[in-house]
């Protein structure tokens, strides 16, 4: 659930100290808020998508994608039974996995 005004929840490091992307991620995930700079839009014919509203640098933390992490085999089985379009492939700790967005 996003706060009404996410700009009020920006995480700022001490002056002159840049937080690592991992530290920034921990702050936002722990507080269960989204980082400012994103909007959900309808993208025909696919459906909803997340659009950036500001530039980000390579390596920046962006969003925490909620959902169940599945093995490649589990993802294939689910996709064969019921293709929802809400699963996607990721590489996690060197292994190919599926991320289930409906969980």
Coordinates of C-alpha atoms in Angstrom, one line a residue:
X1 CA 0.0 0.0 0.0
X2 CA 1.4 3.4 -1.0
X3 CA 1.2 6.5 1.1
X4 CA -0.9 9.3 -0.2
X5 CA 2.2 11.5 -0.7
X6 CA 5.3 9.3 -1.1
X7 CA 7.5 12.4 -1.4
X8 CA 7.1 12.7 2.4
X9 CA 8.8 9.4 2.8
X10 CA 12.0 9.9 0.9
X11 CA 15.0 8.3 2.5
X12 CA 17.9 10.7 2.6
X13 CA 21.4 9.8 3.7
X14 CA 23.4 12.2 5.9
X15 CA 24.8 15.1 4.0
X16 CA 27.8 14.0 1.9
X17 CA 27.2 10.3 2.5
X18 CA 25.6 8.2 -0.3
X19 CA 23.6 5.2 0.8
X20 CA 24.2 1.9 -1.0
X21 CA 21.4 0.6 -3.1
X22 CA 21.1 -2.4 -0.7
X23 CA 20.7 0.0 2.3
X24 CA 18.1 2.1 0.4
X25 CA 16.2 -1.2 -0.5
X26 CA 16.2 -2.3 3.1
X27 CA 14.7 1.0 4.2
X28 CA 11.8 1.0 1.7
X29 CA 11.1 -2.7 2.0
X30 CA 11.0 -2.5 5.8
X31 CA 8.7 0.5 5.8
X32 CA 6.5 -1.2 3.1
X33 CA 6.5 1.9 0.9
X34 CA 7.4 2.5 -2.7
X35 CA 10.2 4.7 -3.7
X36 CA 8.9 7.9 -5.3
X37 CA 9.2 8.3 -9.1
X38 CA 6.8 5.6 -10.4
X39 CA 3.3 5.4 -11.7
X40 CA 1.1 2.5 -12.7
X41 CA -0.4 3.0 -16.2
X42 CA -2.6 0.9 -18.5
X43 CA -0.5 -0.2 -21.5
X44 CA -2.7 -1.8 -24.2
X45 CA -2.9 -4.6 -25.1
X46 CA -0.7 -6.0 -22.3
X47 CA -2.4 -4.4 -19.3
X48 CA -0.9 -2.5 -16.4
X49 CA 2.7 -1.5 -16.2
X50 CA 5.0 0.5 -14.1
X51 CA 6.4 3.7 -15.7
X52 CA 9.2 5.8 -14.3
X53 CA 8.6 9.5 -13.7
X54 CA 12.2 10.5 -13.2
X55 CA 15.7 9.3 -14.3
X56 CA 17.5 6.7 -12.3
X57 CA 21.2 5.7 -12.3
X58 CA 22.5 2.3 -13.2
X59 CA 22.5 0.2 -10.0
X60 CA 19.9 2.3 -8.1
X61 CA 17.3 0.4 -6.1
X62 CA 13.9 0.9 -7.8
X63 CA 11.1 -1.3 -6.4
X64 CA 10.4 -4.3 -4.4
X65 CA 8.4 -6.7 -6.5
X66 CA 6.0 -8.7 -4.3
X67 CA 5.3 -12.3 -5.2
X68 CA 6.3 -15.8 -4.7
X69 CA 9.7 -16.9 -6.0
X70 CA 9.4 -20.2 -7.9
X71 CA 11.9 -22.6 -9.3
X72 CA 12.1 -22.7 -13.1
X73 CA 10.3 -26.1 -13.1
X74 CA 7.5 -24.8 -10.9
X75 CA 7.0 -21.8 -13.0
X76 CA 6.8 -23.9 -16.2
X77 CA 4.2 -26.2 -14.7
X78 CA 2.0 -23.3 -13.6
X79 CA 2.4 -21.5 -16.9
X80 CA 1.4 -24.7 -18.8
X81 CA -1.8 -25.1 -16.6
X82 CA -2.8 -21.4 -16.5
X83 CA -0.9 -18.7 -18.3
X84 CA -1.7 -15.5 -16.5
X85 CA 1.0 -13.2 -17.9
X86 CA 1.8 -12.2 -14.3
X87 CA 4.9 -14.4 -14.1
X88 CA 8.3 -13.4 -15.3
X89 CA 11.8 -14.9 -15.5
X90 CA 14.6 -13.7 -13.2
X91 CA 18.0 -14.8 -12.3
X92 CA 18.4 -15.1 -8.5
X93 CA 21.7 -16.2 -6.9
X94 CA 22.9 -17.6 -10.2
X95 CA 19.7 -19.8 -10.7
X96 CA 16.9 -19.3 -13.2
X97 CA 13.6 -18.6 -11.4
X98 CA 10.1 -17.4 -12.0
X99 CA 8.6 -14.5 -10.0
X100 CA 4.8 -15.1 -9.4
X101 CA 3.1 -11.7 -9.3
X102 CA -0.3 -12.9 -8.2
X103 CA 0.9 -14.3 -4.9

